CSV table of C-alpha atoms in Angstrom, one decimal:
chain,number,residue,atom,x,y,z
M,4,MET,CA,34.6,-10.9,9.9
M,5,ARG,CA,33.1,-10.5,13.3
M,6,GLY,CA,32.5,-6.7,12.7
M,7,ALA,CA,30.8,-7.3,9.3
M,8,ALA,CA,28.7,-10.1,10.7
M,9,ILE,CA,27.4,-8.1,13.7
M,10,PHE,CA,26.6,-5.2,11.5
M,11,MET,CA,24.5,-7.3,9.2
M,12,ILE,CA,22.8,-9.0,12.2
M,13,TYR,CA,21.7,-5.9,14.1
M,14,ILE,CA,20.5,-4.0,11.0
M,15,HIS,CA,18.6,-7.1,9.9
M,16,ASN,CA,17.0,-7.5,13.3
M,17,LEU,CA,15.3,-4.2,12.9
M,18,LEU,CA,14.4,-4.1,9.3
M,19,HIS,CA,12.9,-7.6,9.0
M,20,MET,CA,10.2,-6.5,11.5
M,21,VAL,CA,9.0,-3.6,9.3
M,22,VAL,CA,9.4,-4.5,5.6
M,23,SER,CA,7.4,-7.0,3.6
M,24,VAL,CA,10.4,-9.1,2.5
M,25,ARG,CA,11.3,-11.6,5.3
M,26,GLU,CA,14.2,-14.1,5.7
M,27,ASN,CA,14.4,-17.8,5.3
M,28,GLU,CA,16.4,-18.6,8.4
M,29,PHE,CA,14.5,-21.1,10.6
M,30,PHE,CA,12.5,-22.5,7.7
M,31,PHE,CA,12.3,-22.1,4.0
M,32,LEU,CA,9.2,-20.6,2.4
M,33,PRO,CA,9.4,-20.2,-1.4
M,34,MET,CA,7.1,-17.2,-1.2
M,35,ARG,CA,9.7,-15.3,0.8
M,36,ALA,CA,12.4,-16.0,-1.8
M,37,GLU,CA,10.0,-14.9,-4.6
M,38,ARG,CA,9.4,-11.6,-2.8
M,39,MET,CA,13.1,-11.0,-2.5
M,40,LEU,CA,13.6,-11.7,-6.2
M,41,ASP,CA,10.7,-9.4,-7.1
M,42,SER,CA,12.2,-6.6,-5.0
M,43,PHE,CA,15.5,-7.1,-6.8
M,44,LEU,CA,14.2,-7.4,-10.4
M,45,SER,CA,11.8,-4.5,-10.0
M,46,PHE,CA,14.5,-2.2,-8.7
M,47,SER,CA,12.3,-1.5,-5.6
M,48,SER,CA,13.0,1.7,-3.7
M,49,SER,CA,13.1,-0.5,-0.6
M,50,PHE,CA,15.7,-2.9,-2.0
M,51,ILE,CA,18.4,-2.1,0.5
M,52,ALA,CA,16.1,-2.6,3.4
M,53,ASP,CA,14.8,-5.8,1.7
M,54,PHE,CA,18.3,-7.0,1.2
M,55,PHE,CA,19.2,-6.7,4.9
M,56,SER,CA,15.9,-8.2,5.9
M,57,TYR,CA,16.4,-11.3,3.7
M,58,PHE,CA,20.2,-11.7,3.8
M,59,GLY,CA,21.3,-10.0,7.1
M,60,TRP,CA,20.9,-13.2,9.2
M,61,TYR,CA,23.8,-14.7,7.4
M,62,GLY,CA,26.0,-13.0,9.8
M,63,VAL,CA,24.9,-15.6,12.4
M,64,PRO,CA,26.7,-18.5,10.7
M,65,VAL,CA,29.9,-16.4,10.7
M,66,PHE,CA,29.6,-16.2,14.5
M,67,MET,CA,29.0,-20.0,14.7
M,68,PHE,CA,32.1,-20.6,12.6
M,69,LEU,CA,34.1,-18.2,14.8
M,70,SER,CA,32.9,-20.0,17.9
M,71,GLY,CA,34.3,-23.3,16.7
M,72,TYR,CA,37.5,-21.6,15.6
M,73,GLY,CA,37.9,-19.6,18.8
M,74,LEU,CA,37.4,-22.6,21.1
M,75,VAL,CA,40.1,-24.6,19.3
M,76,MET,CA,42.5,-21.6,19.4
M,77,LYS,CA,41.8,-21.1,23.1
M,78,TYR,CA,41.9,-24.7,24.4
M,79,GLU,CA,44.1,-26.5,21.9
M,80,ARG,CA,46.8,-24.1,20.9
M,81,GLU,CA,49.4,-24.8,23.6
M,82,PHE,CA,49.3,-28.6,24.1
M,83,THR,CA,50.3,-31.6,22.0
M,84,ASP,CA,48.4,-34.8,21.0
M,85,GLY,CA,50.5,-37.9,20.5
M,86,ASN,CA,48.5,-39.1,17.4
M,87,THR,CA,48.3,-35.8,15.6
M,88,GLY,CA,51.4,-34.0,16.8
M,89,ARG,CA,49.2,-31.2,18.1
M,90,GLN,CA,49.5,-30.2,21.8
M,91,VAL,CA,46.2,-30.5,23.7
M,92,HIS,CA,45.0,-31.3,27.1
M,93,LEU,CA,41.6,-32.6,28.3
M,94,LEU,CA,39.5,-30.0,29.8
M,95,GLN,CA,38.0,-30.4,33.3
M,96,THR,CA,34.3,-30.6,32.4
M,97,PHE,CA,32.6,-28.7,35.3
M,98,PRO,CA,35.0,-25.8,35.6
M,99,TYR,CA,34.9,-25.4,31.8
M,100,LEU,CA,31.1,-25.4,31.6
M,101,TRP,CA,30.6,-23.2,34.6
M,102,ARG,CA,33.0,-20.6,33.4
M,103,ASN,CA,31.4,-20.4,30.0
M,104,PHE,CA,27.9,-20.4,31.3
M,105,LEU,CA,28.8,-17.6,33.7
M,106,LYS,CA,30.3,-15.6,30.8
M,107,LEU,CA,27.0,-15.9,28.8
M,108,PHE,CA,24.8,-15.3,31.8
M,109,ILE,CA,26.6,-12.1,32.9
M,110,LEU,CA,26.5,-10.8,29.4
M,111,MET,CA,22.8,-11.5,28.9
M,112,ALA,CA,21.1,-11.1,32.2
M,113,PRO,CA,21.2,-7.3,32.7
M,114,CYS,CA,19.9,-6.5,29.3
M,115,TYR,CA,17.3,-9.2,29.4
M,116,LEU,CA,16.0,-7.9,32.7
M,117,ILE,CA,15.8,-4.4,31.3
M,118,TYR,CA,14.0,-5.8,28.2
M,119,LEU,CA,11.5,-7.6,30.4
M,120,LEU,CA,10.7,-4.6,32.5
M,121,GLY,CA,10.5,-2.3,29.4
M,122,THR,CA,8.1,-4.5,27.6
M,123,SER,CA,6.0,-5.5,30.6
M,124,LEU,CA,6.8,-9.1,30.2
M,125,PRO,CA,6.7,-11.2,33.4
M,126,VAL,CA,10.1,-11.4,35.1
M,127,PHE,CA,9.2,-14.5,36.9
M,128,SER,CA,7.7,-17.1,34.5
M,129,LYS,CA,8.6,-20.4,33.0
M,130,MET,CA,9.8,-18.7,29.8
M,131,SER,CA,12.0,-16.1,31.5
M,132,LEU,CA,13.5,-18.8,33.8
M,133,ALA,CA,14.2,-20.9,30.6
M,134,GLN,CA,15.9,-17.9,29.0
M,135,PHE,CA,18.0,-17.0,32.1
M,136,THR,CA,19.2,-20.6,32.2
M,137,MET,CA,19.6,-20.6,28.4
M,138,THR,CA,17.3,-23.6,27.9
M,139,SER,CA,14.5,-21.8,26.2
M,140,ASN,CA,15.7,-23.3,22.9
M,141,LEU,CA,14.7,-26.7,24.2
M,142,TYR,CA,11.6,-25.5,25.9
M,143,LYS,CA,9.6,-23.2,23.5
M,144,PRO,CA,11.9,-21.5,21.0
M,145,SER,CA,9.1,-19.9,19.1
M,146,LEU,CA,8.2,-17.9,22.3
M,147,ILE,CA,11.7,-16.5,22.9
M,148,SER,CA,11.5,-12.8,23.4
M,149,PRO,CA,13.5,-11.0,22.2
M,150,GLY,CA,13.9,-13.6,19.5
M,151,VAL,CA,17.6,-12.6,19.1
M,152,TYR,CA,18.4,-14.2,22.4
M,153,TRP,CA,17.9,-17.7,21.0
M,154,TYR,CA,21.6,-17.5,20.1
M,155,PHE,CA,22.6,-17.7,23.8
M,156,GLY,CA,21.1,-21.1,24.2
M,157,LEU,CA,22.7,-22.3,21.0
M,158,THR,CA,26.1,-21.0,22.1
M,159,LEU,CA,25.8,-22.9,25.4
M,160,GLN,CA,24.9,-26.1,23.4
M,161,PHE,CA,28.0,-25.5,21.3
M,162,TYR,CA,30.2,-25.2,24.4
M,163,ILE,CA,28.8,-28.6,25.6
M,164,ILE,CA,29.3,-30.2,22.2
M,165,TYR,CA,32.8,-29.0,22.0
M,166,LEU,CA,33.8,-31.3,24.9
M,167,LEU,CA,33.0,-34.3,22.7
M,168,TYR,CA,35.1,-33.1,19.7
M,169,HIS,CA,37.8,-31.9,22.1
M,170,ARG,CA,38.3,-35.5,23.3
M,171,PHE,CA,37.7,-37.2,19.9
M,172,ARG,CA,39.7,-35.0,17.5
M,173,GLY,CA,39.8,-37.3,14.5
M,174,GLU,CA,38.9,-35.6,11.2
M,175,VAL,CA,36.9,-38.6,10.1
M,176,PHE,CA,34.6,-38.3,13.1
M,177,LEU,CA,34.2,-34.6,12.5
M,178,TRP,CA,33.4,-34.8,8.7
M,179,VAL,CA,31.1,-37.8,9.2
M,180,THR,CA,29.1,-35.5,11.6
M,181,VAL,CA,29.1,-32.6,9.1
M,182,PHE,CA,27.8,-34.7,6.2
M,183,LEU,CA,25.3,-36.5,8.4
M,184,MET,CA,23.9,-33.3,9.8
M,185,LEU,CA,23.7,-31.8,6.3
M,186,ALA,CA,21.7,-34.8,5.2
M,187,VAL,CA,19.4,-34.5,8.2
M,188,SER,CA,19.0,-30.8,7.6
M,189,LEU,CA,18.0,-31.4,4.0
M,190,ALA,CA,15.5,-34.1,4.9
M,191,VAL,CA,13.9,-31.8,7.5
M,192,ALA,CA,13.8,-28.9,5.1
M,193,LEU,CA,12.1,-30.9,2.4
M,194,PHE,CA,9.8,-33.2,4.3
M,195,SER,CA,8.9,-31.5,7.7
M,196,ASP,CA,6.5,-28.7,8.5
M,197,VAL,CA,7.4,-25.2,9.6
M,198,ARG,CA,7.1,-25.9,13.3
M,199,THR,CA,9.6,-28.8,13.2
M,200,ASN,CA,12.1,-26.8,11.1
M,201,GLU,CA,11.8,-23.9,13.5
M,202,TYR,CA,12.4,-26.0,16.6
M,203,LEU,CA,15.3,-27.9,15.1
M,204,ARG,CA,17.0,-24.8,13.7
M,205,HIS,CA,16.8,-23.1,17.1
M,206,ASN,CA,19.1,-25.8,18.4
M,207,SER,CA,22.5,-27.1,17.6
M,208,PRO,CA,22.2,-30.2,15.4
M,209,VAL,CA,21.5,-28.5,12.1
M,210,TRP,CA,24.1,-25.8,12.8
M,211,LEU,CA,26.9,-28.3,13.6
M,212,PRO,CA,28.4,-28.3,10.1
M,213,VAL,CA,29.2,-24.6,10.4
M,214,PHE,CA,30.6,-24.9,14.0
M,215,LEU,CA,32.6,-28.0,13.1
M,216,VAL,CA,34.1,-26.4,10.0
M,217,GLY,CA,35.3,-23.6,12.2
M,218,MET,CA,37.0,-26.1,14.5
M,219,TRP,CA,38.5,-28.0,11.5
M,220,TYR,CA,39.9,-24.7,10.0
M,221,ALA,CA,41.5,-23.8,13.3
M,222,ARG,CA,43.2,-27.2,13.6
M,223,ARG,CA,44.6,-27.2,10.0
M,224,LYS,CA,48.0,-25.8,9.3
M,225,THR,CA,47.2,-25.6,5.6
M,226,VAL,CA,43.8,-25.6,3.9
M,227,PRO,CA,43.4,-27.0,0.4
M,228,GLY,CA,42.2,-24.5,-2.1
M,229,LEU,CA,43.3,-21.3,-0.3
M,230,GLY,CA,46.2,-20.9,-2.7
M,231,PHE,CA,43.9,-21.1,-5.7
M,232,ILE,CA,41.5,-18.6,-4.2
M,233,SER,CA,44.3,-16.2,-3.5
M,234,LYS,CA,45.5,-16.3,-7.1
M,235,HIS,CA,41.9,-16.1,-8.6
M,236,ARG,CA,40.1,-14.0,-6.0
M,237,LEU,CA,37.7,-12.2,-8.4
M,238,ALA,CA,36.7,-15.3,-10.3
M,239,THR,CA,36.2,-17.2,-7.1
M,240,PHE,CA,34.2,-14.4,-5.6
M,241,LEU,CA,31.9,-14.3,-8.6
M,242,LEU,CA,31.5,-18.0,-8.7
M,243,LEU,CA,30.8,-18.3,-4.9
M,244,SER,CA,28.5,-15.3,-5.0
M,245,ILE,CA,26.4,-16.9,-7.7
M,246,LEU,CA,26.3,-20.3,-6.0
M,247,TRP,CA,25.5,-18.7,-2.6
M,248,LEU,CA,22.7,-16.5,-4.0
M,249,TRP,CA,21.2,-19.5,-5.7
M,250,SER,CA,21.4,-21.5,-2.5
M,251,THR,CA,19.4,-18.7,-0.7
M,252,VAL,CA,16.4,-19.1,-3.0
M,253,ASN,CA,16.5,-22.9,-3.7
M,254,VAL,CA,15.3,-25.2,-1.0
M,255,TRP,CA,17.6,-28.1,-2.2
M,256,LEU,CA,20.7,-25.9,-1.7
M,257,TRP,CA,19.4,-23.8,1.2
M,258,VAL,CA,21.0,-26.0,3.9
M,259,LEU,CA,24.4,-25.3,2.2
M,260,SER,CA,24.0,-21.5,2.2
M,261,PRO,CA,25.4,-21.0,5.7
M,262,LEU,CA,28.6,-22.8,4.7
M,263,LEU,CA,28.8,-21.0,1.3
M,264,VAL,CA,28.7,-17.6,2.9
M,265,LEU,CA,31.8,-18.2,5.0
M,266,PRO,CA,34.4,-17.9,2.2
M,267,LEU,CA,32.6,-14.8,1.0
M,268,PHE,CA,33.1,-13.2,4.4
M,269,GLY,CA,36.5,-14.5,5.3
M,270,LEU,CA,38.5,-15.6,2.2
M,271,ILE,CA,37.2,-13.2,-0.4
M,272,CYS,CA,35.6,-10.0,0.8
M,273,ILE,CA,38.2,-9.0,3.4
M,274,PRO,CA,41.3,-9.8,1.3
M,275,LEU,CA,39.6,-7.9,-1.6
M,276,CYS,CA,39.2,-4.8,0.6
M,277,GLU,CA,42.8,-5.0,1.7
M,278,ARG,CA,43.9,-5.4,-1.9
M,279,PHE,CA,41.8,-2.4,-3.1
M,280,GLY,CA,43.3,-0.3,-0.3
M,281,LYS,CA,46.7,-0.5,-1.9
M,282,SER,CA,45.6,1.0,-5.3
M,283,GLY,CA,45.9,4.7,-4.3
M,284,SER,CA,46.1,7.1,-1.4
M,285,LEU,CA,42.4,7.9,-1.3
M,286,THR,CA,41.3,4.3,-1.6
M,287,SER,CA,43.9,3.3,0.9
M,288,ARG,CA,42.6,5.8,3.5
M,289,LEU,CA,39.0,4.7,2.8
M,290,SER,CA,40.0,1.0,3.1
M,291,ALA,CA,41.9,1.7,6.3
M,292,SER,CA,38.9,3.6,7.8
M,293,PHE,CA,36.5,0.8,6.7
M,294,SER,CA,38.8,-1.8,8.3
M,295,ARG,CA,39.0,0.1,11.5
M,296,CYS,CA,35.2,0.5,11.7
M,297,LEU,CA,34.7,-3.2,11.2
M,298,THR,CA,37.4,-4.0,13.7
M,299,TYR,CA,35.8,-1.7,16.3
M,300,LEU,CA,32.4,-3.3,15.7
M,301,GLY,CA,33.9,-6.7,16.1
M,302,GLY,CA,35.5,-5.6,19.4
M,303,ILE,CA,32.2,-4.6,20.9
M,304,SER,CA,30.1,-7.3,19.1
M,305,ALA,CA,29.2,-9.0,22.4
M,306,GLY,CA,27.7,-5.8,23.8
M,307,LEU,CA,26.1,-4.9,20.5
M,308,PHE,CA,24.5,-8.2,20.2
M,309,VAL,CA,22.9,-8.2,23.7
M,310,CYS,CA,22.0,-4.5,23.7
M,311,HIS,CA,20.5,-3.9,20.3
M,312,PRO,CA,17.2,-5.7,21.0
M,313,VAL,CA,16.5,-3.2,23.8
M,314,ILE,CA,17.2,-0.2,21.5
M,315,ARG,CA,15.1,-1.9,18.8
M,316,VAL,CA,12.0,-1.6,21.1
M,317,LEU,CA,12.4,2.2,21.0
M,318,ALA,CA,13.1,2.2,17.3
M,319,LEU,CA,10.0,0.3,16.5
M,320,LYS,CA,7.9,2.6,18.6
M,321,ALA,CA,9.4,5.6,16.7
M,322,TYR,CA,8.6,3.9,13.4
M,323,ASP,CA,5.0,3.2,14.5
M,324,LEU,CA,4.6,6.9,15.3
M,325,GLY,CA,5.3,7.7,11.7
M,326,CYS,CA,9.1,8.5,11.7
M,327,ASN,CA,10.9,7.9,8.5
M,328,LEU,CA,12.4,4.4,8.3
M,329,LEU,CA,15.8,5.6,7.1
M,330,ILE,CA,16.1,8.1,9.9
M,331,VAL,CA,14.9,5.5,12.5
M,332,THR,CA,17.5,3.0,11.2
M,333,LEU,CA,20.4,5.5,11.3
M,334,VAL,CA,19.6,6.6,14.8
M,335,TYR,CA,19.1,3.0,15.9
M,336,ALA,CA,22.4,2.0,14.3
M,337,VAL,CA,24.4,4.8,16.0
M,338,LEU,CA,22.6,4.5,19.4
M,339,SER,CA,23.1,0.8,19.5
M,340,VAL,CA,26.9,1.2,19.0
M,341,LEU,CA,27.1,3.9,21.7
M,342,VAL,CA,25.2,1.9,24.3
M,343,ALA,CA,27.1,-1.3,23.3
M,344,ALA,CA,30.5,0.4,23.7
M,345,VAL,CA,29.6,1.4,27.3
M,346,TYR,CA,28.0,-2.0,28.1
M,347,ASN,CA,30.9,-3.9,26.7
M,348,LEU,CA,33.4,-1.9,28.8
M,349,CYS,CA,31.4,-2.6,32.0
M,350,TYR,CA,31.0,-6.3,31.0
M,351,LYS,CA,34.8,-6.7,30.6
M,352,ARG,CA,35.5,-5.1,33.9
M,353,VAL,CA,33.0,-7.4,35.7
M,354,MET,CA,34.5,-10.4,34.0
M,355,LYS,CA,38.0,-9.5,35.0
M,356,LYS,CA,36.9,-9.5,38.7
M,357,LEU,CA,34.7,-12.5,38.6
M,358,LEU,CA,36.6,-14.7,36.2
M,359,PRO,CA,40.3,-13.8,36.1
M,360,LYS,CA,42.3,-15.3,33.3
M,361,GLN,CA,43.4,-18.9,33.9
C-alpha cells in the first residue's frame, strides 16, 4: 500500500503542474471535475497524465491511514488495558513528541535547505522558520514551498492528536469524532470559500476520519465485512470503484472519497494482484516482480517523499526548455528513486545514531 501510494503521489506532484487537468484536493471546483470527465470521455491523448494529475493525490490518505495504523501497532501492541483486554501503557508526552519531531526534522531539513538554495528562496524568513518547525500549516499554508511539504506539519499534528486517543481509547469517542469531522468537512466544502477550505484541509481536523480509521483498524482483531469482500472481491471492487469515482466528481460525496479509496488500495487491489499471480507461471513472475517493486518503493517512501520536490525543480526546467513530457516524467521517476534510495540509507544511519531503538 505504501509503495503504490508514494508512486501515485510523486508522479502526481510533477504532472499536476504541467497539464490542464488539476486535482480537487484542498477544495472542490466543479470545473476541475468536468475537465477530468472531458479528458476521459474524449479519449484524450493526455489521459494518463490527466489521470495522475487528478487522482494521484489519493495516495496521501493512504499514508494518513497508515500513520494511524502504525502508531497503534508501535505503541499499543505489547501492553494490556483493563477495560478492553488490550495491553497498553501511557506514553510520556515530552519524550514521545520530541522523538517524533526529531524524526521528521532530520528527514526534512537537509532536502528543504537544498530546495531553498536551489530556488533562491530566503533561508532565513518567517516562512522558512515556520516550515523548519513544521508550523507552516497553521501560519500560511498557501505559501508553503514546496507545497508537498505541507504533509510534515500535518504528520506532526497527527502525532500530537494521537496522545488524546491513546489515553481515551473507547470506540464511541473515536467514531463520534469521525462522523463529527465528516459533517464539518461537508459543511465547509458546501458553504465556505476556497481560501477557508484550503486552510482547513492543510491541517488535521478534516483528515481525522482517515487517521482514526487507521487506528481503529489496527486495534480490531476482526473487522466486519472483510469476509464478504474476500469472497466477492471482483463485485466489491467494481462497486467501490464506481462509488469512489462518483465521489471524486460530486461535491456532496467528495469528503468521503479519501475513505472510499482505502479499501480499493488495501482490501481489493493488492489481494487481486496476489490472486492473479497464481494463475500461471508468467503472471506469477510478473505479479511477484510488481509486488517487489511496490515493496521497495514503500521501503524508501520517506526518502522518496522528501527528495522528489527537489528533483521536480529540474524536471520542470527541462520541460520548460521543450523536452518531451513522457521523457521528462520517466527520467524524473527513475532519478527520484535513485536519489531517494541513497538519501533513505543515510537517513536511517543518522537515525540509528541519534535515536537508538527504545
